[in-house]
Short mmCIF file of C-alpha atoms and ligand atoms in Angstrom, two decimals:
data_model
loop_
_atom_site.label_atom_id
_atom_site.label_comp_id
_atom_site.label_asym_id
_atom_site.label_seq_id
_atom_site.Cartn_x
_atom_site.Cartn_y
_atom_site.Cartn_z
CA MET W 1 53.38 107.58 -28.21
CA GLU W 2 49.88 106.06 -27.32
CA LEU W 3 51.11 102.32 -25.46
CA PHE W 4 47.99 100.20 -26.03
CA LYS W 5 45.32 99.92 -29.02
CA HIS W 6 41.17 99.18 -27.77
CA LEU W 7 38.98 98.09 -29.54
CA GLU W 8 36.36 100.41 -31.56
CA ILE W 9 33.85 99.38 -32.42
CA LYS W 10 29.77 100.31 -33.26
CA ASN W 11 26.71 98.76 -32.69
CA GLU W 12 23.58 99.74 -34.76
CA ASN W 13 21.29 98.84 -32.49
CA GLN W 14 22.97 100.86 -29.47
CA PRO W 15 20.64 103.90 -28.64
CA GLN W 16 20.76 107.02 -30.95
CA ASP W 17 22.91 108.99 -28.02
CA ILE W 18 26.19 106.11 -27.49
CA LYS W 19 28.92 107.89 -30.36
CA SER W 20 31.00 105.22 -30.12
CA THR W 21 31.27 101.63 -27.81
CA GLU W 22 35.15 100.17 -26.14
CA LYS W 23 35.78 96.87 -25.84
CA VAL W 24 37.54 97.88 -22.06
CA ARG W 25 39.75 94.63 -20.25
CA CYS W 26 39.98 96.65 -16.93
CA LEU W 27 37.71 99.65 -16.50
CA ILE W 28 39.49 101.60 -13.26
CA ILE W 29 36.18 104.06 -12.07
CA GLY W 30 37.96 106.83 -10.16
CA SER W 31 41.05 108.81 -9.45
CA GLY W 32 41.85 108.89 -5.70
CA PRO W 33 44.27 107.16 -3.87
CA ALA W 34 42.45 103.60 -4.57
CA GLY W 35 41.60 104.23 -8.25
CA TYR W 36 45.10 105.21 -8.90
CA THR W 37 46.42 102.33 -6.78
CA ALA W 38 44.07 99.64 -8.79
CA ALA W 39 46.00 100.88 -11.62
CA ILE W 40 49.34 100.52 -11.07
CA TYR W 41 48.81 97.69 -10.15
CA THR W 42 46.69 96.25 -12.70
CA ALA W 43 48.78 98.27 -15.21
CA ARG W 44 51.64 96.29 -13.97
CA ALA W 45 50.28 92.99 -14.48
CA ASN W 46 49.34 93.69 -17.90
CA LEU W 47 45.83 94.12 -18.22
CA ARG W 48 46.29 97.61 -19.77
CA PRO W 49 43.81 99.63 -18.13
CA VAL W 50 41.60 102.92 -18.79
CA LEU W 51 40.47 104.97 -16.32
CA TYR W 52 38.13 107.52 -15.92
CA THR W 53 38.47 109.51 -13.71
CA GLY W 54 35.34 111.92 -12.48
CA LEU W 55 34.85 115.38 -12.11
CA GLN W 56 37.40 115.81 -9.79
CA MET W 57 40.54 114.68 -10.68
CA GLY W 58 42.46 113.46 -8.18
CA GLY W 59 39.82 113.12 -5.00
CA GLN W 60 39.12 114.22 -2.06
CA LEU W 61 43.00 114.47 -0.98
CA THR W 62 43.30 117.50 -3.57
CA THR W 63 40.80 119.52 -1.45
CA THR W 64 42.93 119.30 1.65
CA THR W 65 46.70 121.31 2.35
CA GLU W 66 48.86 119.37 3.68
CA VAL W 67 49.37 115.64 3.86
CA GLU W 68 51.14 113.80 6.56
CA ASN W 69 49.93 110.61 7.10
CA PHE W 70 51.20 109.32 3.88
CA PRO W 71 53.81 106.94 3.99
CA GLY W 72 57.02 107.92 2.52
CA TYR W 73 56.58 110.97 2.88
CA PRO W 74 58.25 112.26 5.63
CA ASP W 75 58.21 115.97 5.42
CA GLY W 76 54.33 115.99 4.10
CA ILE W 77 53.25 116.40 0.68
CA SER W 78 50.71 119.11 -0.31
CA GLY W 79 46.70 116.25 -0.94
CA GLN W 80 47.26 117.97 -4.81
CA ALA W 81 51.01 116.58 -5.60
CA LEU W 82 50.66 113.89 -4.57
CA MET W 83 47.83 113.28 -6.20
CA GLU W 84 50.36 113.82 -9.29
CA ASP W 85 52.71 111.82 -8.25
CA LEU W 86 50.14 109.28 -8.25
CA LYS W 87 49.05 109.76 -11.36
CA ARG W 88 51.66 109.97 -12.79
CA GLN W 89 53.28 106.76 -11.43
CA ALA W 90 49.73 104.68 -13.18
CA GLU W 91 50.55 106.32 -16.26
CA ARG W 92 54.59 105.43 -16.50
CA PHE W 93 53.15 101.77 -16.51
CA GLY W 94 50.22 101.93 -19.46
CA THR W 95 47.12 103.10 -17.64
CA ASP W 96 44.94 105.27 -20.32
CA VAL W 97 43.97 107.84 -18.03
CA ARG W 98 41.21 110.23 -18.67
CA PHE W 99 38.87 112.86 -17.94
CA GLY W 100 35.49 111.83 -17.85
CA THR W 101 32.09 110.87 -15.41
CA VAL W 102 30.28 107.29 -15.48
CA THR W 103 26.72 108.22 -15.79
CA ASP W 104 25.32 104.85 -16.09
CA VAL W 105 25.74 101.08 -15.65
CA ASP W 106 24.43 98.13 -17.39
CA PHE W 107 26.37 95.03 -15.37
CA THR W 108 23.50 92.35 -16.42
CA GLY W 109 25.58 90.86 -18.55
CA PRO W 110 28.97 88.36 -18.40
CA VAL W 111 30.63 92.01 -19.57
CA HIS W 112 30.53 94.56 -18.27
CA GLU W 113 28.78 97.83 -19.87
CA VAL W 114 29.29 101.20 -18.57
CA ILE W 115 28.68 105.11 -20.41
CA VAL W 116 30.89 107.60 -19.74
CA ASP W 117 29.04 111.22 -20.49
CA GLY W 118 26.43 109.71 -21.62
CA GLU W 119 27.84 109.37 -24.73
CA LYS W 120 30.05 106.17 -25.27
CA MET W 121 29.92 102.23 -24.16
CA ILE W 122 32.48 100.66 -22.19
CA GLU W 123 32.60 96.88 -22.64
CA ALA W 124 34.64 95.83 -19.47
CA ASN W 125 35.96 92.51 -18.59
CA ALA W 126 36.39 94.00 -15.21
CA VAL W 127 35.18 96.79 -13.60
CA ILE W 128 36.69 97.94 -9.94
CA ILE W 129 34.43 101.36 -8.45
CA ALA W 130 37.16 103.40 -6.90
CA THR W 131 34.57 106.91 -6.84
CA GLY W 132 35.28 107.54 -3.23
CA ALA W 133 33.26 109.84 -1.09
CA THR W 134 32.39 112.96 -0.53
CA ALA W 135 32.14 115.01 2.32
CA MET W 136 28.92 116.92 3.33
CA TYR W 137 28.79 120.46 5.06
CA LEU W 138 26.08 122.79 6.34
CA GLY W 139 26.02 124.71 3.33
CA LEU W 140 27.15 127.98 4.39
CA GLU W 141 28.91 129.78 2.49
CA ALA W 142 31.25 130.52 4.91
CA GLU W 143 32.56 126.89 3.95
CA THR W 144 33.66 127.86 0.35
CA ARG W 145 34.61 131.17 2.30
CA TYR W 146 37.38 129.85 4.48
CA ALA W 147 37.93 126.06 2.33
CA GLY W 148 41.75 125.95 4.12
CA MET W 149 41.50 128.71 6.18
CA GLY W 150 40.19 126.48 9.23
CA VAL W 151 37.30 124.99 7.30
CA SER W 152 37.87 120.71 7.66
CA ALA W 153 36.00 117.72 7.15
CA CYS W 154 38.53 115.77 8.24
CA ALA W 155 40.51 115.41 11.47
CA THR W 156 42.91 113.06 10.90
CA CYS W 157 43.97 115.41 7.89
CA ASP W 158 43.88 118.72 9.86
CA GLY W 159 44.27 117.73 13.22
CA PHE W 160 47.99 118.28 13.55
CA PHE W 161 47.18 122.16 11.90
CA TYR W 162 45.82 123.50 15.61
CA LYS W 163 47.73 121.76 18.31
CA GLY W 164 47.29 124.09 21.14
CA LYS W 165 44.20 125.59 20.03
CA ASP W 166 40.32 125.74 20.02
CA VAL W 167 38.37 124.47 17.78
CA ALA W 168 34.46 122.80 16.46
CA VAL W 169 33.33 120.04 15.22
CA VAL W 170 29.26 119.19 14.21
CA GLY W 171 27.63 116.78 13.93
CA GLY W 172 26.35 114.98 16.89
CA GLY W 173 26.75 111.08 15.44
CA ASP W 174 30.22 108.09 15.03
CA THR W 175 32.40 110.46 13.38
CA ALA W 176 31.79 113.83 15.75
CA ALA W 177 32.92 111.86 18.59
CA GLU W 178 35.42 109.98 17.00
CA GLU W 179 36.92 113.51 15.59
CA ALA W 180 36.20 115.34 18.49
CA THR W 181 37.92 112.95 21.06
CA TYR W 182 40.76 112.81 18.34
CA LEU W 183 40.66 116.55 17.95
CA ALA W 184 40.91 116.72 22.48
CA GLY W 185 44.06 114.96 22.51
CA ILE W 186 45.83 117.82 19.85
CA CYS W 187 43.81 120.86 21.00
CA ARG W 188 42.98 123.43 23.93
CA LYS W 189 39.49 122.80 23.53
CA VAL W 190 36.88 121.15 21.72
CA TYR W 191 33.74 122.39 21.22
CA LEU W 192 31.31 120.00 20.03
CA ILE W 193 27.62 121.25 18.23
CA VAL W 194 25.38 118.91 18.09
CA ARG W 195 21.55 120.41 16.76
CA ARG W 196 19.34 117.91 18.78
CA ASN W 197 19.34 118.19 23.09
CA GLU W 198 21.21 114.14 21.72
CA LEU W 199 23.60 112.78 20.41
CA ARG W 200 23.42 109.77 17.62
CA ALA W 201 26.66 108.67 18.52
CA SER W 202 27.02 104.76 19.93
CA LYS W 203 26.99 104.62 24.08
CA VAL W 204 30.76 103.39 24.07
CA MET W 205 31.76 107.30 21.95
CA GLN W 206 29.81 108.98 23.98
CA ARG W 207 31.10 108.03 27.33
CA GLU W 208 34.71 108.56 25.48
CA VAL W 209 33.66 112.62 24.74
CA LEU W 210 31.66 112.55 28.41
CA ASN W 211 34.85 111.45 29.82
CA THR W 212 37.39 113.71 28.50
CA PRO W 213 37.91 117.16 29.99
CA ASN W 214 38.52 119.77 26.98
CA ILE W 215 35.82 118.53 25.09
CA GLU W 216 31.98 120.99 25.81
CA ILE W 217 29.13 119.20 24.05
CA MET W 218 26.75 122.56 23.27
CA PHE W 219 23.23 121.05 22.48
CA GLN W 220 20.37 122.71 20.42
CA HIS W 221 23.31 124.47 18.64
CA GLN W 222 23.73 125.43 15.03
CA ALA W 223 26.52 127.12 12.63
CA ILE W 224 25.47 129.65 10.84
CA ASP W 225 28.17 131.85 9.54
CA LEU W 226 32.32 131.61 10.42
CA PHE W 227 33.63 135.11 10.95
CA GLY W 228 37.85 135.79 10.86
CA GLU W 229 40.17 138.77 9.44
CA ASN W 230 42.96 135.66 7.68
CA GLY W 231 41.28 132.82 7.86
CA VAL W 232 38.40 131.16 11.04
CA GLU W 233 38.32 133.43 14.61
CA GLY W 234 34.67 132.12 15.10
CA ALA W 235 31.08 130.70 14.42
CA VAL W 236 28.25 132.09 15.24
CA LEU W 237 26.30 129.92 16.06
CA VAL W 238 21.84 129.87 17.18
CA LYS W 239 20.79 128.12 20.48
CA LYS W 240 17.34 126.81 20.88
CA LYS W 241 16.50 127.70 17.08
CA GLY W 242 12.92 128.13 16.33
CA THR W 243 11.72 128.34 20.21
CA PRO W 244 10.91 131.00 22.06
CA GLU W 245 15.02 130.88 24.33
CA GLU W 246 16.11 131.47 20.89
CA GLU W 247 19.58 132.85 21.26
CA ILE W 248 22.37 133.70 18.99
CA VAL W 249 25.70 132.84 20.49
CA LYS W 250 29.48 133.92 19.28
CA LEU W 251 32.56 131.23 19.67
CA LYS W 252 36.17 132.09 19.07
CA ILE W 253 37.49 129.32 16.90
CA ASP W 254 40.56 128.79 15.03
CA GLY W 255 38.65 125.91 13.53
CA PHE W 256 35.20 124.45 12.35
CA PHE W 257 34.81 120.68 12.19
CA LEU W 258 32.10 119.39 9.80
CA ALA W 259 31.57 115.41 10.96
CA ILE W 260 28.00 115.58 10.06
CA GLY W 261 28.26 112.29 7.80
CA HIS W 262 29.99 111.44 4.24
CA LYS W 263 27.82 110.45 1.39
CA PRO W 264 29.16 107.29 -1.11
CA ASN W 265 29.56 108.06 -4.41
CA SER W 266 27.57 104.89 -5.40
CA GLU W 267 24.83 106.20 -7.08
CA VAL W 268 24.76 105.28 -10.14
CA PHE W 269 25.95 101.64 -9.32
CA SER W 270 23.07 101.17 -6.94
CA LYS W 271 20.77 99.27 -9.09
CA PHE W 272 23.25 96.57 -9.46
CA ILE W 273 25.49 96.98 -6.58
CA GLU W 274 23.84 95.55 -2.93
CA THR W 275 24.85 99.21 -0.69
CA ASP W 276 24.33 99.55 3.13
CA GLN W 277 21.22 101.76 4.57
CA VAL W 278 23.85 104.43 3.87
CA GLY W 279 24.52 104.06 -0.04
CA TYR W 280 29.02 102.17 0.65
CA LEU W 281 29.00 99.49 -1.74
CA LYS W 282 29.10 95.94 0.13
CA THR W 283 32.04 93.38 -0.93
CA ILE W 284 32.37 89.98 0.36
CA PRO W 285 34.69 90.66 3.60
CA GLY W 286 38.14 90.20 3.10
CA THR W 287 37.45 91.24 -0.32
CA THR W 288 36.45 94.00 -2.30
CA LYS W 289 34.72 91.16 -4.92
CA THR W 290 31.00 92.62 -5.07
CA HIS W 291 28.36 90.25 -5.78
CA VAL W 292 28.85 90.46 -9.62
CA PRO W 293 31.54 88.74 -10.52
CA GLY W 294 34.10 90.84 -12.28
CA VAL W 295 32.79 94.27 -10.46
CA PHE W 296 34.89 95.13 -7.11
CA ALA W 297 35.06 98.21 -4.77
CA ALA W 298 37.48 99.49 -3.89
CA GLY W 299 38.62 103.17 -1.25
CA ASP W 300 36.13 105.23 0.59
CA VAL W 301 32.83 104.08 -1.96
CA GLN W 302 32.69 100.95 0.16
CA ASP W 303 34.39 101.93 2.85
CA PRO W 304 32.25 103.78 6.41
CA VAL W 305 35.04 102.77 9.39
CA TYR W 306 38.56 103.19 8.11
CA ARG W 307 38.28 106.24 5.25
CA GLN W 308 41.78 107.04 5.12
CA ALA W 309 43.79 107.29 1.99
CA VAL W 310 46.65 105.31 2.94
CA SER W 311 43.83 102.60 3.78
CA ALA W 312 41.98 103.21 0.22
CA ALA W 313 45.35 102.58 -0.60
CA GLY W 314 45.18 99.02 0.24
CA THR W 315 41.69 98.14 -0.50
CA GLY W 316 42.98 99.54 -4.20
CA CYS W 317 45.91 97.59 -4.60
CA MET W 318 43.18 93.85 -3.17
CA ALA W 319 40.93 95.37 -5.82
CA ALA W 320 43.80 95.31 -8.68
CA ILE W 321 44.96 91.15 -7.38
CA ASP W 322 40.81 90.26 -7.48
CA ALA W 323 40.21 91.64 -11.19
CA GLU W 324 43.80 89.53 -12.25
CA ARG W 325 42.67 86.22 -11.12
CA TYR W 326 39.01 87.19 -12.22
CA LEU W 327 40.69 88.01 -15.77
CA ALA W 328 42.89 85.10 -15.49
CA GLU W 329 39.89 82.16 -15.05
CA ILE W 330 37.04 83.73 -16.74
CA HIS W 331 38.35 85.78 -19.21
CA LYS W 332 41.74 84.20 -20.53
P1 NDP T 401 25.95 109.87 10.87
O1 NDP T 401 24.76 110.07 9.81
O2 NDP T 401 25.56 109.26 12.06
O3 NDP T 401 25.01 111.20 12.45
C1 NDP T 401 25.54 112.52 11.17
C2 NDP T 401 25.46 112.81 12.94
O4 NDP T 401 25.46 115.06 12.23
C3 NDP T 401 24.11 113.29 13.11
O5 NDP T 401 24.51 113.36 14.43
C4 NDP T 401 22.95 114.52 12.56
O6 NDP T 401 22.67 114.61 13.82
C5 NDP T 401 24.05 115.76 12.31
N1 NDP T 401 23.77 116.54 11.25
C6 NDP T 401 23.56 115.53 9.62
N2 NDP T 401 23.26 117.37 9.56
C7 NDP T 401 23.81 118.18 9.70
C8 NDP T 401 23.53 119.48 9.66
N3 NDP T 401 23.12 120.14 8.79
N4 NDP T 401 23.55 120.45 10.84
C9 NDP T 401 24.01 119.85 12.29
N5 NDP T 401 24.53 118.36 12.35
C10 NDP T 401 23.76 117.43 11.03
O7 NDP T 401 27.01 109.73 10.43
P2 NDP T 401 28.84 109.50 10.89
O8 NDP T 401 29.60 110.21 9.52
O9 NDP T 401 28.79 110.05 12.40
O10 NDP T 401 28.49 108.04 11.39
C11 NDP T 401 28.28 107.34 9.50
C12 NDP T 401 28.74 106.11 10.31
O11 NDP T 401 29.39 105.53 9.80
C13 NDP T 401 27.45 105.67 10.81
O12 NDP T 401 26.17 104.11 10.69
C14 NDP T 401 28.14 105.50 11.86
O13 NDP T 401 28.02 104.66 13.26
C15 NDP T 401 29.72 104.86 11.55
N6 NDP T 401 30.92 105.22 12.10
C16 NDP T 401 31.17 103.77 13.05
C17 NDP T 401 32.14 105.09 13.87
C18 NDP T 401 32.94 103.79 14.93
O14 NDP T 401 32.54 102.65 14.54
N7 NDP T 401 34.01 103.33 14.47
C19 NDP T 401 33.22 105.60 13.59
C20 NDP T 401 32.50 106.41 12.63
C21 NDP T 401 31.37 106.16 11.78
P3 NDP T 401 21.00 113.97 14.14
O15 NDP T 401 21.45 112.95 14.51
O16 NDP T 401 19.98 115.34 14.94
O17 NDP T 401 20.11 113.83 12.56
#
């Protein structure tokens, strides 16, 4: 049974390719922990949320194997199963979960216009953006071949599986320094693979790395391949690429961690919502409010620092409460 009906209207003036327009009280964009948590709260507050999942239904967690640090699962849970649970919980209270991707927005008016898949216009009183971020990879074929078999872009999520083993972290920024230090507390040896001859990380983080005896920094090295029978057993690196001293190095490792940055999925909103230099949406500190009234941001799309499933869920809850209060005041 369809729990909630949304008003379908036709507008003669709308562009040719927009096939339908729909009015929605609360629209949630994204289906990671932030989006589903916002959906649970807004649905229970009777805001009749509509949630568009985006292409990767369930978000980044569906690409990890076991999740052991999400509170409430003492025995761990697969990323896929956790996201299924969150979806069911959101639907239980009436969230209308739909498969579709937001392709354009117009946040100039009091009612926010959102285009889905280039053909459907949603007119929403409140919008919660929870589109997440995408970890960057080097683009090697081997990264796909060994996905879930030794390649990871999240040390906090997967580091534990490499207890007492040797791993490599690629990158020279704060994330790489932080992840290498974290992994050094779990693993036997951590190789930090840095493409230039210096780190980009802050001095404090650099000091931390340099003072950790089981981290070895490999400056001027670039990973070009991975090898192994049933998972990663090593990486192939090029040392001093493009110089007369260029050399191929084979490194025996069990885990290969990427820490070369994240790309927030904010492009479609950045015309209207202020971002930082990297593209993370800016919110008013201590809230999930953007500078556009009625537009809120939650989860990794606005979080360059914590980027955890549970912190994303936390800000999803905050966005729902901020949206509820906004709607109570403005769109009674
Ligand atoms: P950064 O963009 O700061 O660093 C990315 C690193 O990856 C750089 O060393 C870069 O090399 C390297 N890199 C990029 N592409 C490649 C490639 N194709 N091959 C090899 N190496 C590559 O990203 P971070 O995720 O580290 O940080 C993002 C932001 O978040 C920063 O502002 C950072 O300060 C912040 N942050 C803060 C933390 C904290 O305060 N605790 C923790 C984590 C992040 P190169 O230097 O040569 O460009």
